[in-house]
Amino acid sequence: MRAVAHLRQLSDRHPLLADVALAGATAAVSLVLGRQDPPEQFRGLDGVGYALTCLVNATLVARRRAPSSVLLLYCTLWVGYIAAGYWPVVNSAGALLALYTVAAHRPSRISVIAAVVVATVWLYGGLALGTGFAWAALAQSVVWTAVVWHFGNRAQQLAERNRRLAVLAERLRRDREERALRAVTEERVHIARELHDVVAHHMSVISVQAGLARYVLESDPVTSRTALETVLRTSGEALREMRRVLAVLHVDADEVDGAPDGETYQPSPGIDRLDELVERVRGAGVPVEVVVVGVPRPLAAGLDLCAYRVIQECLTNVLRHAGPTCATVTLHYVADRFVVRVSDAGRGMAESQDDAKRGHGLIGMRERARVYGGTLVTGSRPHGGFEVLLTLPTPAAEAEWTEPGKGRA
């Protein structure tokens, strides 16, 4: 098996070298066979016989570059070899190899004619033994050529099928990449619109607080200082979010314009509205439990929105795909990160589902996490069900926040 594997690798990487080696091996086998005592009707292998045997088998070097021509030349030299009175069996293996090559690389109508030519020469060599061997020679010529032609033709069909499968696989890969890219682009535009709302909110706060600070600058310095601190903190949050967005989003200016005339934007949802989302899912028939680990603290508006949207998508997937089950949403507040885990005990994500149906939601969630430098991991649970783990890094200012009245760490 290892020898066959090495031969295949050699044939794929260096086809000419492989053909030379195979032609040499065939010639060596023919010469060894020719050194045996032939039947009394034939002459022993002499200098001319050796030369003819080497010449006949040397034609096999070009068998893959010109299969039909090589087979015709081989059969012509083989007929001359037989006419000179030498044993026909000596060069029969090379003829079958040439026939296999024609059947594997040429259309059936050409390979059938090649099979007839080889069978005819084989029958001619068998008749040299005498008319008493005619039926045996006919049977051998038909059986051997038919078997070799069949395997060669099957090899050609398999190669053609593999070529078609390779083309189809490449088309499917391109289509999958195009769908994924389209989904990413659509999700980025959607994220850009939502972040536009967040930035607009920040700028509104900055504008109001800056105006207040200017109004009470002399009359109430304490209030003015508090307003300026709010401006500083809010502007820092806005800058951090804009840096994240500009790193991954590339959208036209018209994609982040305001709402159409007559339409007003609603405030972006966040973790503070998680109860409303959970109640809606419970109303749809799926029990949902919310677990909070650590001390809850306010998140930046973009992070808050990202976490809410991921939870929303996860619970929507539970409703669509998990079947009768229950879900658990765990919010884990750590010093330098915010972790969301959404798990269910349903049947999980079926592998047979179409990528377009199951992949775009996951792509959208990963894009949201990547905007804020986070990660999103999905997979089936060991004891059944599906789980989504979202990890978002939190700025140092948020990590130092504690509940009112407890001071800072």
JSON list of N, CA and C in Angstrom, two decimals, residues 330-404:
[
{"chain": "A", "resi": 330, "resn": "THR", "atom": "N", "xyz": [-27.28, 34.34, 32.11]},
{"chain": "A", "resi": 330, "resn": "THR", "atom": "CA", "xyz": [-26.39, 34.66, 33.23]},
{"chain": "A", "resi": 330, "resn": "THR", "atom": "C", "xyz": [-25.60, 35.91, 32.90]},
{"chain": "A", "resi": 331, "resn": "LEU", "atom": "N", "xyz": [-25.69, 36.92, 33.78]},
{"chain": "A", "resi": 331, "resn": "LEU", "atom": "CA", "xyz": [-24.94, 38.17, 33.64]},
{"chain": "A", "resi": 331, "resn": "LEU", "atom": "C", "xyz": [-23.85, 38.17, 34.71]},
{"chain": "A", "resi": 332, "resn": "HIS", "atom": "N", "xyz": [-22.60, 38.15, 34.27]},
{"chain": "A", "resi": 332, "resn": "HIS", "atom": "CA", "xyz": [-21.48, 38.04, 35.20]},
{"chain": "A", "resi": 332, "resn": "HIS", "atom": "C", "xyz": [-20.66, 39.34, 35.13]},
{"chain": "A", "resi": 333, "resn": "TYR", "atom": "N", "xyz": [-20.70, 40.10, 36.20]},
{"chain": "A", "resi": 333, "resn": "TYR", "atom": "CA", "xyz": [-19.95, 41.36, 36.27]},
{"chain": "A", "resi": 333, "resn": "TYR", "atom": "C", "xyz": [-18.59, 41.08, 36.91]},
{"chain": "A", "resi": 334, "resn": "VAL", "atom": "N", "xyz": [-17.53, 41.18, 36.12]},
{"chain": "A", "resi": 334, "resn": "VAL", "atom": "CA", "xyz": [-16.17, 41.00, 36.59]},
{"chain": "A", "resi": 334, "resn": "VAL", "atom": "C", "xyz": [-15.48, 42.36, 36.56]},
{"chain": "A", "resi": 335, "resn": "ALA", "atom": "N", "xyz": [-14.33, 42.47, 37.24]},
{"chain": "A", "resi": 335, "resn": "ALA", "atom": "CA", "xyz": [-13.67, 43.76, 37.36]},
{"chain": "A", "resi": 335, "resn": "ALA", "atom": "C", "xyz": [-13.34, 44.39, 36.02]},
{"chain": "A", "resi": 336, "resn": "ASP", "atom": "N", "xyz": [-12.84, 43.59, 35.07]},
{"chain": "A", "resi": 336, "resn": "ASP", "atom": "CA", "xyz": [-12.38, 44.15, 33.79]},
{"chain": "A", "resi": 336, "resn": "ASP", "atom": "C", "xyz": [-13.18, 43.65, 32.59]},
{"chain": "A", "resi": 337, "resn": "ARG", "atom": "N", "xyz": [-14.29, 42.97, 32.84]},
{"chain": "A", "resi": 337, "resn": "ARG", "atom": "CA", "xyz": [-15.07, 42.48, 31.70]},
{"chain": "A", "resi": 337, "resn": "ARG", "atom": "C", "xyz": [-16.50, 42.19, 32.13]},
{"chain": "A", "resi": 338, "resn": "PHE", "atom": "N", "xyz": [-17.36, 42.07, 31.15]},
{"chain": "A", "resi": 338, "resn": "PHE", "atom": "CA", "xyz": [-18.77, 41.74, 31.37]},
{"chain": "A", "resi": 338, "resn": "PHE", "atom": "C", "xyz": [-19.06, 40.51, 30.54]},
{"chain": "A", "resi": 339, "resn": "VAL", "atom": "N", "xyz": [-19.55, 39.46, 31.19]},
{"chain": "A", "resi": 339, "resn": "VAL", "atom": "CA", "xyz": [-19.75, 38.16, 30.54]},
{"chain": "A", "resi": 339, "resn": "VAL", "atom": "C", "xyz": [-21.23, 37.84, 30.54]},
{"chain": "A", "resi": 340, "resn": "VAL", "atom": "N", "xyz": [-21.73, 37.45, 29.38]},
{"chain": "A", "resi": 340, "resn": "VAL", "atom": "CA", "xyz": [-23.12, 37.03, 29.21]},
{"chain": "A", "resi": 340, "resn": "VAL", "atom": "C", "xyz": [-23.12, 35.59, 28.72]},
{"chain": "A", "resi": 341, "resn": "ARG", "atom": "N", "xyz": [-23.86, 34.74, 29.41]},
{"chain": "A", "resi": 341, "resn": "ARG", "atom": "CA", "xyz": [-23.98, 33.33, 29.00]},
{"chain": "A", "resi": 341, "resn": "ARG", "atom": "C", "xyz": [-25.47, 33.02, 28.84]},
{"chain": "A", "resi": 342, "resn": "VAL", "atom": "N", "xyz": [-25.84, 32.60, 27.64]},
{"chain": "A", "resi": 342, "resn": "VAL", "atom": "CA", "xyz": [-27.22, 32.21, 27.35]},
{"chain": "A", "resi": 342, "resn": "VAL", "atom": "C", "xyz": [-27.21, 30.73, 26.96]},
{"chain": "A", "resi": 343, "resn": "SER", "atom": "N", "xyz": [-27.91, 29.91, 27.72]},
{"chain": "A", "resi": 343, "resn": "SER", "atom": "CA", "xyz": [-27.92, 28.46, 27.47]},
{"chain": "A", "resi": 343, "resn": "SER", "atom": "C", "xyz": [-29.35, 27.95, 27.51]},
{"chain": "A", "resi": 344, "resn": "ASP", "atom": "N", "xyz": [-29.56, 26.84, 26.81]},
{"chain": "A", "resi": 344, "resn": "ASP", "atom": "CA", "xyz": [-30.86, 26.19, 26.82]},
{"chain": "A", "resi": 344, "resn": "ASP", "atom": "C", "xyz": [-30.66, 24.69, 26.86]},
{"chain": "A", "resi": 345, "resn": "ALA", "atom": "N", "xyz": [-31.73, 23.98, 27.12]},
{"chain": "A", "resi": 345, "resn": "ALA", "atom": "CA", "xyz": [-31.68, 22.51, 27.22]},
{"chain": "A", "resi": 345, "resn": "ALA", "atom": "C", "xyz": [-32.41, 21.85, 26.07]},
{"chain": "A", "resi": 346, "resn": "GLY", "atom": "N", "xyz": [-32.51, 22.55, 24.93]},
{"chain": "A", "resi": 346, "resn": "GLY", "atom": "CA", "xyz": [-33.25, 22.02, 23.79]},
{"chain": "A", "resi": 346, "resn": "GLY", "atom": "C", "xyz": [-32.43, 21.06, 22.97]},
{"chain": "A", "resi": 347, "resn": "ARG", "atom": "N", "xyz": [-32.80, 20.93, 21.69]},
{"chain": "A", "resi": 347, "resn": "ARG", "atom": "CA", "xyz": [-32.15, 19.95, 20.82]},
{"chain": "A", "resi": 347, "resn": "ARG", "atom": "C", "xyz": [-30.90, 20.50, 20.15]},
{"chain": "A", "resi": 348, "resn": "GLY", "atom": "N", "xyz": [-30.54, 21.75, 20.43]},
{"chain": "A", "resi": 348, "resn": "GLY", "atom": "CA", "xyz": [-29.31, 22.31, 19.88]},
{"chain": "A", "resi": 348, "resn": "GLY", "atom": "C", "xyz": [-29.48, 22.75, 18.44]},
{"chain": "A", "resi": 349, "resn": "MET", "atom": "N", "xyz": [-28.36, 23.16, 17.84]},
{"chain": "A", "resi": 349, "resn": "MET", "atom": "CA", "xyz": [-28.37, 23.66, 16.47]},
{"chain": "A", "resi": 349, "resn": "MET", "atom": "C", "xyz": [-28.14, 22.50, 15.53]},
{"chain": "A", "resi": 350, "resn": "ALA", "atom": "N", "xyz": [-29.14, 22.14, 14.73]},
{"chain": "A", "resi": 350, "resn": "ALA", "atom": "CA", "xyz": [-29.04, 21.00, 13.83]},
{"chain": "A", "resi": 350, "resn": "ALA", "atom": "C", "xyz": [-27.99, 21.26, 12.77]},
{"chain": "A", "resi": 351, "resn": "GLU", "atom": "N", "xyz": [-27.14, 20.27, 12.56]},
{"chain": "A", "resi": 351, "resn": "GLU", "atom": "CA", "xyz": [-26.09, 20.44, 11.57]},
{"chain": "A", "resi": 351, "resn": "GLU", "atom": "C", "xyz": [-26.63, 20.49, 10.16]},
{"chain": "A", "resi": 352, "resn": "SER", "atom": "N", "xyz": [-27.81, 19.95, 9.97]},
{"chain": "A", "resi": 352, "resn": "SER", "atom": "CA", "xyz": [-28.37, 19.89, 8.62]},
{"chain": "A", "resi": 352, "resn": "SER", "atom": "C", "xyz": [-29.03, 21.18, 8.20]},
{"chain": "A", "resi": 353, "resn": "GLN", "atom": "N", "xyz": [-29.15, 22.13, 9.10]},
{"chain": "A", "resi": 353, "resn": "GLN", "atom": "CA", "xyz": [-29.80, 23.37, 8.72]},
{"chain": "A", "resi": 353, "resn": "GLN", "atom": "C", "xyz": [-28.96, 24.10, 7.71]},
{"chain": "A", "resi": 354, "resn": "ASP", "atom": "N", "xyz": [-29.63, 24.83, 6.83]},
{"chain": "A", "resi": 354, "resn": "ASP", "atom": "CA", "xyz": [-28.95, 25.60, 5.82]},
{"chain": "A", "resi": 354, "resn": "ASP", "atom": "C", "xyz": [-28.16, 26.72, 6.46]},
{"chain": "A", "resi": 355, "resn": "ASP", "atom": "N", "xyz": [-26.95, 27.00, 5.92]},
{"chain": "A", "resi": 355, "resn": "ASP", "atom": "CA", "xyz": [-26.10, 28.04, 6.49]},
{"chain": "A", "resi": 355, "resn": "ASP", "atom": "C", "xyz": [-26.79, 29.39, 6.48]},
{"chain": "A", "resi": 356, "resn": "ALA", "atom": "N", "xyz": [-27.56, 29.64, 5.43]},
{"chain": "A", "resi": 356, "resn": "ALA", "atom": "CA", "xyz": [-28.23, 30.93, 5.36]},
{"chain": "A", "resi": 356, "resn": "ALA", "atom": "C", "xyz": [-29.23, 31.11, 6.48]},
{"chain": "A", "resi": 357, "resn": "LYS", "atom": "N", "xyz": [-29.78, 29.98, 7.01]},
{"chain": "A", "resi": 357, "resn": "LYS", "atom": "CA", "xyz": [-30.78, 30.06, 8.08]},
{"chain": "A", "resi": 357, "resn": "LYS", "atom": "C", "xyz": [-30.14, 30.11, 9.45]},
{"chain": "A", "resi": 358, "resn": "ARG", "atom": "N", "xyz": [-28.98, 29.46, 9.61]},
{"chain": "A", "resi": 358, "resn": "ARG", "atom": "CA", "xyz": [-28.42, 29.35, 10.95]},
{"chain": "A", "resi": 358, "resn": "ARG", "atom": "C", "xyz": [-27.19, 30.23, 11.13]},
{"chain": "A", "resi": 359, "resn": "GLY", "atom": "N", "xyz": [-26.55, 30.69, 10.04]},
{"chain": "A", "resi": 359, "resn": "GLY", "atom": "CA", "xyz": [-25.26, 31.33, 10.18]},
{"chain": "A", "resi": 359, "resn": "GLY", "atom": "C", "xyz": [-25.30, 32.83, 10.32]},
{"chain": "A", "resi": 360, "resn": "HIS", "atom": "N", "xyz": [-26.28, 33.52, 9.73]},
{"chain": "A", "resi": 360, "resn": "HIS", "atom": "CA", "xyz": [-26.26, 34.97, 9.72]},
{"chain": "A", "resi": 360, "resn": "HIS", "atom": "C", "xyz": [-26.45, 35.54, 11.11]},
{"chain": "A", "resi": 361, "resn": "GLY", "atom": "N", "xyz": [-27.28, 34.92, 11.93]},
{"chain": "A", "resi": 361, "resn": "GLY", "atom": "CA", "xyz": [-27.46, 35.42, 13.29]},
{"chain": "A", "resi": 361, "resn": "GLY", "atom": "C", "xyz": [-26.16, 35.33, 14.08]},
{"chain": "A", "resi": 362, "resn": "LEU", "atom": "N", "xyz": [-25.45, 34.20, 13.93]},
{"chain": "A", "resi": 362, "resn": "LEU", "atom": "CA", "xyz": [-24.17, 34.05, 14.62]},
{"chain": "A", "resi": 362, "resn": "LEU", "atom": "C", "xyz": [-23.14, 35.04, 14.08]},
{"chain": "A", "resi": 363, "resn": "ILE", "atom": "N", "xyz": [-23.15, 35.25, 12.77]},
{"chain": "A", "resi": 363, "resn": "ILE", "atom": "CA", "xyz": [-22.22, 36.22, 12.18]},
{"chain": "A", "resi": 363, "resn": "ILE", "atom": "C", "xyz": [-22.49, 37.61, 12.74]},
{"chain": "A", "resi": 364, "resn": "GLY", "atom": "N", "xyz": [-23.78, 37.98, 12.82]},
{"chain": "A", "resi": 364, "resn": "GLY", "atom": "CA", "xyz": [-24.12, 39.29, 13.36]},
{"chain": "A", "resi": 364, "resn": "GLY", "atom": "C", "xyz": [-23.68, 39.46, 14.79]},
{"chain": "A", "resi": 365, "resn": "MET", "atom": "N", "xyz": [-23.87, 38.43, 15.63]},
{"chain": "A", "resi": 365, "resn": "MET", "atom": "CA", "xyz": [-23.46, 38.53, 17.02]},
{"chain": "A", "resi": 365, "resn": "MET", "atom": "C", "xyz": [-21.94, 38.65, 17.14]},
{"chain": "A", "resi": 366, "resn": "ARG", "atom": "N", "xyz": [-21.21, 37.88, 16.33]},
{"chain": "A", "resi": 366, "resn": "ARG", "atom": "CA", "xyz": [-19.75, 37.98, 16.39]},
{"chain": "A", "resi": 366, "resn": "ARG", "atom": "C", "xyz": [-19.26, 39.36, 15.95]},
{"chain": "A", "resi": 367, "resn": "GLU", "atom": "N", "xyz": [-19.92, 39.92, 14.94]},
{"chain": "A", "resi": 367, "resn": "GLU", "atom": "CA", "xyz": [-19.54, 41.27, 14.50]},
{"chain": "A", "resi": 367, "resn": "GLU", "atom": "C", "xyz": [-19.78, 42.29, 15.60]},
{"chain": "A", "resi": 368, "resn": "ARG", "atom": "N", "xyz": [-20.90, 42.17, 16.29]},
{"chain": "A", "resi": 368, "resn": "ARG", "atom": "CA", "xyz": [-21.18, 43.10, 17.40]},
{"chain": "A", "resi": 368, "resn": "ARG", "atom": "C", "xyz": [-20.10, 42.99, 18.47]},
{"chain": "A", "resi": 369, "resn": "ALA", "atom": "N", "xyz": [-19.74, 41.75, 18.82]},
{"chain": "A", "resi": 369, "resn": "ALA", "atom": "CA", "xyz": [-18.72, 41.57, 19.85]},
{"chain": "A", "resi": 369, "resn": "ALA", "atom": "C", "xyz": [-17.37, 42.12, 19.39]},
{"chain": "A", "resi": 370, "resn": "ARG", "atom": "N", "xyz": [-17.04, 41.93, 18.12]},
{"chain": "A", "resi": 370, "resn": "ARG", "atom": "CA", "xyz": [-15.75, 42.39, 17.61]},
{"chain": "A", "resi": 370, "resn": "ARG", "atom": "C", "xyz": [-15.65, 43.90, 17.60]},
{"chain": "A", "resi": 371, "resn": "VAL", "atom": "N", "xyz": [-16.78, 44.59, 17.40]},
{"chain": "A", "resi": 371, "resn": "VAL", "atom": "CA", "xyz": [-16.77, 46.05, 17.43]},
{"chain": "A", "resi": 371, "resn": "VAL", "atom": "C", "xyz": [-16.22, 46.56, 18.74]},
{"chain": "A", "resi": 372, "resn": "TYR", "atom": "N", "xyz": [-16.53, 45.89, 19.84]},
{"chain": "A", "resi": 372, "resn": "TYR", "atom": "CA", "xyz": [-16.14, 46.35, 21.17]},
{"chain": "A", "resi": 372, "resn": "TYR", "atom": "C", "xyz": [-14.96, 45.57, 21.72]},
{"chain": "A", "resi": 373, "resn": "GLY", "atom": "N", "xyz": [-14.23, 44.88, 20.85]},
{"chain": "A", "resi": 373, "resn": "GLY", "atom": "CA", "xyz": [-13.05, 44.14, 21.29]},
{"chain": "A", "resi": 373, "resn": "GLY", "atom": "C", "xyz": [-13.38, 42.89, 22.07]},
{"chain": "A", "resi": 374, "resn": "GLY", "atom": "N", "xyz": [-14.59, 42.39, 21.96]},
{"chain": "A", "resi": 374, "resn": "GLY", "atom": "CA", "xyz": [-15.00, 41.21, 22.70]},
{"chain": "A", "resi": 374, "resn": "GLY", "atom": "C", "xyz": [-14.94, 39.95, 21.87]},
{"chain": "A", "resi": 375, "resn": "THR", "atom": "N", "xyz": [-15.38, 38.86, 22.47]},
{"chain": "A", "resi": 375, "resn": "THR", "atom": "CA", "xyz": [-15.41, 37.56, 21.80]},
{"chain": "A", "resi": 375, "resn": "THR", "atom": "C", "xyz": [-16.77, 36.91, 22.01]},
{"chain": "A", "resi": 376, "resn": "LEU", "atom": "N", "xyz": [-17.13, 36.04, 21.09]},
{"chain": "A", "resi": 376, "resn": "LEU", "atom": "CA", "xyz": [-18.38, 35.30, 21.19]},
{"chain": "A", "resi": 376, "resn": "LEU", "atom": "C", "xyz": [-18.12, 33.85, 20.81]},
{"chain": "A", "resi": 377, "resn": "VAL", "atom": "N", "xyz": [-18.42, 32.93, 21.71]},
{"chain": "A", "resi": 377, "resn": "VAL", "atom": "CA", "xyz": [-18.19, 31.50, 21.50]},
{"chain": "A", "resi": 377, "resn": "VAL", "atom": "C", "xyz": [-19.53, 30.78, 21.55]},
{"chain": "A", "resi": 378, "resn": "THR", "atom": "N", "xyz": [-19.78, 29.92, 20.57]},
{"chain": "A", "resi": 378, "resn": "THR", "atom": "CA", "xyz": [-21.03, 29.16, 20.53]},
{"chain": "A", "resi": 378, "resn": "THR", "atom": "C", "xyz": [-20.73, 27.68, 20.41]},
{"chain": "A", "resi": 379, "resn": "GLY", "atom": "N", "xyz": [-21.66, 26.85, 20.83]},
{"chain": "A", "resi": 379, "resn": "GLY", "atom": "CA", "xyz": [-21.48, 25.41, 20.69]},
{"chain": "A", "resi": 379, "resn": "GLY", "atom": "C", "xyz": [-22.53, 24.64, 21.46]},
{"chain": "A", "resi": 380, "resn": "SER", "atom": "N", "xyz": [-22.61, 23.36, 21.15]},
{"chain": "A", "resi": 380, "resn": "SER", "atom": "CA", "xyz": [-23.55, 22.48, 21.84]},
{"chain": "A", "resi": 380, "resn": "SER", "atom": "C", "xyz": [-23.04, 22.14, 23.23]},
{"chain": "A", "resi": 381, "resn": "ARG", "atom": "N", "xyz": [-23.97, 21.95, 24.15]},
{"chain": "A", "resi": 381, "resn": "ARG", "atom": "CA", "xyz": [-23.61, 21.58, 25.52]},
{"chain": "A", "resi": 381, "resn": "ARG", "atom": "C", "xyz": [-23.41, 20.08, 25.61]},
{"chain": "A", "resi": 382, "resn": "PRO", "atom": "N", "xyz": [-22.53, 19.61, 26.53]},
{"chain": "A", "resi": 382, "resn": "PRO", "atom": "CA", "xyz": [-22.27, 18.16, 26.62]},
{"chain": "A", "resi": 382, "resn": "PRO", "atom": "C", "xyz": [-23.50, 17.32, 26.91]},
{"chain": "A", "resi": 383, "resn": "HIS", "atom": "N", "xyz": [-24.45, 17.87, 27.69]},
{"chain": "A", "resi": 383, "resn": "HIS", "atom": "CA", "xyz": [-25.64, 17.10, 28.07]},
{"chain": "A", "resi": 383, "resn": "HIS", "atom": "C", "xyz": [-26.87, 17.53, 27.29]},
{"chain": "A", "resi": 384, "resn": "GLY", "atom": "N", "xyz": [-26.67, 18.16, 26.14]},
{"chain": "A", "resi": 384, "resn": "GLY", "atom": "CA", "xyz": [-27.79, 18.58, 25.31]},
{"chain": "A", "resi": 384, "resn": "GLY", "atom": "C", "xyz": [-28.03, 20.07, 25.40]},
{"chain": "A", "resi": 385, "resn": "GLY", "atom": "N", "xyz": [-28.55, 20.63, 24.34]},
{"chain": "A", "resi": 385, "resn": "GLY", "atom": "CA", "xyz": [-28.83, 22.05, 24.31]},
{"chain": "A", "resi": 385, "resn": "GLY", "atom": "C", "xyz": [-27.71, 22.83, 23.63]},
{"chain": "A", "resi": 386, "resn": "PHE", "atom": "N", "xyz": [-27.85, 24.15, 23.68]},
{"chain": "A", "resi": 386, "resn": "PHE", "atom": "CA", "xyz": [-26.91, 25.04, 22.99]},
{"chain": "A", "resi": 386, "resn": "PHE", "atom": "C", "xyz": [-26.53, 26.17, 23.94]},
{"chain": "A", "resi": 387, "resn": "GLU", "atom": "N", "xyz": [-25.34, 26.73, 23.72]},
{"chain": "A", "resi": 387, "resn": "GLU", "atom": "CA", "xyz": [-24.85, 27.77, 24.63]},
{"chain": "A", "resi": 387, "resn": "GLU", "atom": "C", "xyz": [-24.10, 28.83, 23.85]},
{"chain": "A", "resi": 388, "resn": "VAL", "atom": "N", "xyz": [-24.31, 30.10, 24.24]},
{"chain": "A", "resi": 388, "resn": "VAL", "atom": "CA", "xyz": [-23.61, 31.24, 23.66]},
{"chain": "A", "resi": 388, "resn": "VAL", "atom": "C", "xyz": [-22.93, 31.99, 24.80]},
{"chain": "A", "resi": 389, "resn": "LEU", "atom": "N", "xyz": [-21.63, 32.25, 24.64]},
{"chain": "A", "resi": 389, "resn": "LEU", "atom": "CA", "xyz": [-20.85, 32.94, 25.67]},
{"chain": "A", "resi": 389, "resn": "LEU", "atom": "C", "xyz": [-20.27, 34.22, 25.07]},
{"chain": "A", "resi": 390, "resn": "LEU", "atom": "N", "xyz": [-20.72, 35.36, 25.58]},
{"chain": "A", "resi": 390, "resn": "LEU", "atom": "CA", "xyz": [-20.25, 36.67, 25.13]},
{"chain": "A", "resi": 390, "resn": "LEU", "atom": "C", "xyz": [-19.38, 37.29, 26.21]},
{"chain": "A", "resi": 391, "resn": "THR", "atom": "N", "xyz": [-18.18, 37.73, 25.83]},
{"chain": "A", "resi": 391, "resn": "THR", "atom": "CA", "xyz": [-17.27, 38.39, 26.76]},
{"chain": "A", "resi": 391, "resn": "THR", "atom": "C", "xyz": [-16.91, 39.75, 26.21]},
{"chain": "A", "resi": 392, "resn": "LEU", "atom": "N", "xyz": [-17.20, 40.81, 26.97]},
{"chain": "A", "resi": 392, "resn": "LEU", "atom": "CA", "xyz": [-16.93, 42.18, 26.56]},
{"chain": "A", "resi": 392, "resn": "LEU", "atom": "C", "xyz": [-15.99, 42.83, 27.57]},
{"chain": "A", "resi": 393, "resn": "PRO", "atom": "N", "xyz": [-14.85, 43.37, 27.11]},
{"chain": "A", "resi": 393, "resn": "PRO", "atom": "CA", "xyz": [-13.98, 44.10, 28.04]},
{"chain": "A", "resi": 393, "resn": "PRO", "atom": "C", "xyz": [-14.62, 45.42, 28.45]},
{"chain": "A", "resi": 394, "resn": "THR", "atom": "N", "xyz": [-14.47, 45.81, 29.71]},
{"chain": "A", "resi": 394, "resn": "THR", "atom": "CA", "xyz": [-15.04, 47.07, 30.20]},
{"chain": "A", "resi": 394, "resn": "THR", "atom": "C", "xyz": [-13.92, 48.04, 30.51]},
{"chain": "A", "resi": 395, "resn": "PRO", "atom": "N", "xyz": [-14.12, 49.33, 30.23]},
{"chain": "A", "resi": 395, "resn": "PRO", "atom": "CA", "xyz": [-13.10, 50.34, 30.52]},
{"chain": "A", "resi": 395, "resn": "PRO", "atom": "C", "xyz": [-12.79, 50.40, 32.00]},
{"chain": "A", "resi": 396, "resn": "ALA", "atom": "N", "xyz": [-11.63, 50.96, 32.32]},
{"chain": "A", "resi": 396, "resn": "ALA", "atom": "CA", "xyz": [-11.20, 51.03, 33.72]},
{"chain": "A", "resi": 396, "resn": "ALA", "atom": "C", "xyz": [-12.14, 51.88, 34.55]},
{"chain": "A", "resi": 397, "resn": "ALA", "atom": "N", "xyz": [-12.69, 52.94, 33.95]},
{"chain": "A", "resi": 397, "resn": "ALA", "atom": "CA", "xyz": [-13.59, 53.81, 34.69]},
{"chain": "A", "resi": 397, "resn": "ALA", "atom": "C", "xyz": [-14.81, 53.06, 35.16]},
{"chain": "A", "resi": 398, "resn": "GLU", "atom": "N", "xyz": [-15.30, 52.13, 34.33]},
{"chain": "A", "resi": 398, "resn": "GLU", "atom": "CA", "xyz": [-16.47, 51.35, 34.74]},
{"chain": "A", "resi": 398, "resn": "GLU", "atom": "C", "xyz": [-16.09, 50.29, 35.77]},
{"chain": "A", "resi": 399, "resn": "ALA", "atom": "N", "xyz": [-14.86, 49.75, 35.63]},
{"chain": "A", "resi": 399, "resn": "ALA", "atom": "CA", "xyz": [-14.45, 48.69, 36.56]},
{"chain": "A", "resi": 399, "resn": "ALA", "atom": "C", "xyz": [-14.29, 49.24, 37.97]},
{"chain": "A", "resi": 400, "resn": "GLU", "atom": "N", "xyz": [-13.99, 50.53, 38.10]},
{"chain": "A", "resi": 400, "resn": "GLU", "atom": "CA", "xyz": [-13.81, 51.11, 39.42]},
{"chain": "A", "resi": 400, "resn": "GLU", "atom": "C", "xyz": [-15.12, 51.54, 40.06]},
{"chain": "A", "resi": 401, "resn": "TRP", "atom": "N", "xyz": [-16.24, 51.47, 39.30]},
{"chain": "A", "resi": 401, "resn": "TRP", "atom": "CA", "xyz": [-17.52, 51.95, 39.82]},
{"chain": "A", "resi": 401, "resn": "TRP", "atom": "C", "xyz": [-18.04, 50.98, 40.85]},
{"chain": "A", "resi": 402, "resn": "THR", "atom": "N", "xyz": [-18.62, 51.49, 41.90]},
{"chain": "A", "resi": 402, "resn": "THR", "atom": "CA", "xyz": [-19.30, 50.66, 42.92]},
{"chain": "A", "resi": 402, "resn": "THR", "atom": "C", "xyz": [-20.65, 51.25, 43.17]},
{"chain": "A", "resi": 403, "resn": "GLU", "atom": "N", "xyz": [-21.42, 50.56, 43.97]},
{"chain": "A", "resi": 403, "resn": "GLU", "atom": "CA", "xyz": [-22.76, 51.04, 44.26]},
{"chain": "A", "resi": 403, "resn": "GLU", "atom": "C", "xyz": [-22.69, 52.38, 44.99]},
{"chain": "A", "resi": 404, "resn": "PRO", "atom": "N", "xyz": [-23.67, 53.25, 44.76]},
{"chain": "A", "resi": 404, "resn": "PRO", "atom": "CA", "xyz": [-23.67, 54.56, 45.42]},
{"chain": "A", "resi": 404, "resn": "PRO", "atom": "C", "xyz": [-23.60, 54.38, 46.91]}
]
